Amino acid sequence: MSTATPTLPSTSSAPPPSVPTPSSQGPPTLSSMPLAPSPPTFSPVFIPPAEDPLLSLLTNIIMRDGKRHRAARLVTDTLSYLHSVTLAPPLPILREAVRLASPAVKVVTLRKSAKNLPSPRALNERQSTKQALRWILAASEKRSDKSLTHRLAKEVVAVVRGDSDVLKRKEEVHRLAVVNRANAPRR
């Protein structure tokens, strides 16, 4: 009993040059391996939320009940939607929105001799970035879209365009700090 293997008619007897031949000796070399397609300019697979400090901070602010993976996925989906809306790299857009929304000062209320006095305090870079992200998230909650990713991406775009409530809130805090600059601590 002979077993015959069916063969397909081929137009050429040699395999394509990008496919390694089984008769070659040893492991395949780089020149014999097929070239991988180049990665796209943006894909959720290529965004590392843990490596970028801004994305890590945003993930920590979004995170609820210790579900960091879920929060990181929301950040990645937000960046993906931001890319699909703007057709530009999303991380520089997010950085610009945070830079525009970051306050330089905060106003705290101090009690001096039975009076409550608002007093301005300077913020360091991390504090102002965190406050900007909180304001952007709070403003995105007021939007009518169903998913957080769409609301957050649209709010980031609105901040960059200059028509967001976040910018009005920043101006209000700065105006209040300037009005109460006499109550600032002296050094």
Coordinates of C-alpha atoms in Angstrom, one line a residue:
M1 CA 0.0 0.0 0.0
S2 CA 1.6 3.2 -1.1
T3 CA 0.7 6.5 0.2
A4 CA 0.8 9.2 -2.4
T5 CA 0.8 12.8 -1.3
P6 CA -1.1 15.1 -3.6
T7 CA 0.9 17.9 -5.1
L8 CA -0.3 21.2 -6.4
P9 CA 1.0 22.4 -9.8
S10 CA 3.4 25.2 -9.3
T11 CA 4.6 27.7 -11.7
S12 CA 8.2 27.8 -10.4
S13 CA 10.2 25.2 -8.5
A14 CA 12.0 27.7 -6.2
P15 CA 10.2 29.2 -3.1
P16 CA 10.0 32.9 -2.8
P17 CA 13.2 34.6 -1.6
S18 CA 11.7 35.9 1.7
V19 CA 10.7 32.4 2.9
P20 CA 13.5 30.3 4.3
T21 CA 14.0 26.9 2.7
P22 CA 13.6 23.8 4.8
S23 CA 16.8 22.3 3.3
S24 CA 19.0 25.2 4.6
Q25 CA 21.5 24.3 7.3
G26 CA 21.3 25.8 10.8
P27 CA 19.0 28.4 12.1
P28 CA 17.5 31.0 9.8
T29 CA 19.5 34.2 9.5
L30 CA 18.2 37.8 9.5
S31 CA 18.5 38.0 5.7
S32 CA 16.5 34.8 5.2
M33 CA 13.6 35.8 7.5
P34 CA 10.7 37.7 6.1
L35 CA 10.4 41.4 7.0
A36 CA 7.8 42.3 9.6
P37 CA 5.4 45.1 8.7
S38 CA 6.3 48.3 10.3
P39 CA 4.2 49.2 13.3
P40 CA 1.6 51.9 12.9
T41 CA 2.2 55.4 14.2
F42 CA -0.3 54.8 17.0
S43 CA -2.0 51.7 18.3
P44 CA -3.3 50.9 21.8
V45 CA -0.8 48.1 21.9
F46 CA 2.2 50.5 21.6
I47 CA 1.2 52.9 24.5
P48 CA 2.9 52.0 27.8
P49 CA 0.8 53.8 30.5
A50 CA 3.2 52.7 33.2
E51 CA 6.3 54.3 31.7
D52 CA 5.0 57.8 31.1
P53 CA 4.7 59.9 34.3
L54 CA 1.7 61.9 32.9
L55 CA -0.2 58.7 31.9
S56 CA 0.6 57.0 35.1
L57 CA -0.7 60.0 37.1
L58 CA -3.9 60.1 34.9
T59 CA -4.3 56.3 35.5
N60 CA -4.0 56.8 39.3
I61 CA -6.6 59.6 39.3
I62 CA -9.0 57.5 37.2
M63 CA -8.4 54.3 39.3
R64 CA -11.2 53.2 41.6
D65 CA -11.1 50.4 44.2
G66 CA -7.5 49.5 43.2
K67 CA -8.5 48.4 39.7
R68 CA -5.4 49.8 38.0
H69 CA -5.6 47.6 34.9
R70 CA -9.1 48.9 34.2
A71 CA -8.0 52.5 34.6
A72 CA -4.9 51.9 32.4
R73 CA -7.2 50.4 29.7
L74 CA -9.5 53.5 29.9
V75 CA -6.4 55.8 29.5
T76 CA -5.3 53.7 26.5
D77 CA -8.8 53.8 24.9
T78 CA -9.0 57.6 25.5
L79 CA -5.7 58.1 23.7
S80 CA -6.9 55.8 20.9
Y81 CA -10.1 57.8 20.5
L82 CA -8.2 61.1 20.7
H83 CA -6.0 59.9 17.9
S84 CA -9.0 58.9 15.8
V85 CA -10.7 62.3 16.3
T86 CA -7.6 64.5 15.7
L87 CA -5.5 62.2 13.4
A88 CA -2.4 63.3 15.3
P89 CA -0.3 61.7 18.0
P90 CA -2.4 61.8 21.1
L91 CA 0.3 62.2 23.8
P92 CA 1.5 65.7 22.7
I93 CA -2.2 66.8 22.6
L94 CA -2.8 65.6 26.1
R95 CA 0.4 67.2 27.3
E96 CA -0.6 70.5 25.7
A97 CA -4.1 70.3 27.3
V98 CA -2.6 69.7 30.8
R99 CA -0.1 72.5 30.3
L100 CA -2.9 74.9 29.4
A101 CA -5.1 73.8 32.3
S102 CA -2.4 73.7 35.0
P103 CA -2.8 76.4 37.7
A104 CA 0.3 78.1 39.1
V105 CA -1.3 78.8 42.5
K106 CA -4.1 77.5 44.8
V107 CA -6.1 79.5 47.3
V108 CA -6.3 78.0 50.9
T109 CA -8.4 79.5 53.7
L110 CA -6.4 80.4 56.8
R111 CA -8.0 81.4 60.1
K112 CA -6.3 84.4 61.7
S113 CA -7.7 86.1 64.8
A114 CA -11.3 84.9 64.2
K115 CA -11.2 85.7 60.5
N116 CA -11.1 83.3 57.6
L117 CA -8.6 84.7 55.1
P118 CA -8.1 83.2 51.6
S119 CA -4.4 83.0 51.0
P120 CA -2.6 82.0 47.7
R121 CA 0.0 79.3 47.7
A122 CA 2.3 78.4 44.9
L123 CA 2.0 74.9 43.4
N124 CA 4.9 72.8 42.3
E125 CA 4.8 71.1 38.9
R126 CA 3.4 67.8 40.0
Q127 CA 0.7 69.5 42.1
S128 CA -0.4 71.7 39.2
T129 CA -0.4 68.8 36.8
K130 CA -2.6 66.7 39.2
Q131 CA -5.0 69.6 39.7
A132 CA -5.3 70.1 35.9
L133 CA -6.0 66.4 35.4
R134 CA -8.7 66.5 38.2
W135 CA -10.3 69.6 36.6
I136 CA -10.3 68.0 33.1
L137 CA -11.9 64.8 34.5
A138 CA -14.5 66.8 36.4
A139 CA -15.4 68.8 33.3
S140 CA -15.6 65.6 31.3
E141 CA -18.2 64.2 33.7
K142 CA -20.5 67.0 32.7
R143 CA -20.5 66.0 29.0
S144 CA -23.3 63.9 27.6
D145 CA -21.4 61.0 26.0
K146 CA -21.9 57.6 27.5
S147 CA -18.3 56.4 27.8
L148 CA -15.6 58.0 29.9
T149 CA -13.1 57.6 27.1
H150 CA -15.1 59.7 24.6
R151 CA -16.0 62.4 27.2
L152 CA -12.4 62.7 28.3
A153 CA -11.0 62.9 24.8
K154 CA -13.5 65.5 23.8
E155 CA -12.7 67.6 26.9
V156 CA -9.0 67.4 26.1
V157 CA -9.7 68.7 22.6
A158 CA -11.9 71.4 24.0
V159 CA -9.1 72.5 26.4
V160 CA -6.6 72.7 23.5
R161 CA -9.1 74.7 21.4
G162 CA -9.7 77.1 24.3
D163 CA -13.4 76.6 24.8
S164 CA -13.5 74.6 28.0
D165 CA -14.8 75.4 31.5
V166 CA -11.4 74.2 32.8
L167 CA -9.7 77.3 31.5
K168 CA -12.4 79.5 33.0
R169 CA -11.9 77.8 36.4
K170 CA -8.1 78.3 36.1
E171 CA -8.6 82.0 35.4
E172 CA -11.0 82.3 38.3
V173 CA -8.5 80.7 40.7
H174 CA -5.7 83.0 39.5
R175 CA -7.9 86.1 39.8
L176 CA -8.8 85.1 43.4
A177 CA -5.1 84.6 44.2
V178 CA -4.2 88.0 42.8
V179 CA -7.0 89.7 44.7
N180 CA -5.9 88.1 48.0
R181 CA -2.1 88.4 47.4
A182 CA -1.9 90.6 50.6
N183 CA -2.7 87.5 52.7
A184 CA 0.2 85.5 51.1
P185 CA 2.8 84.3 53.6
R186 CA 5.8 86.6 53.8
R187 CA 9.3 85.1 53.8

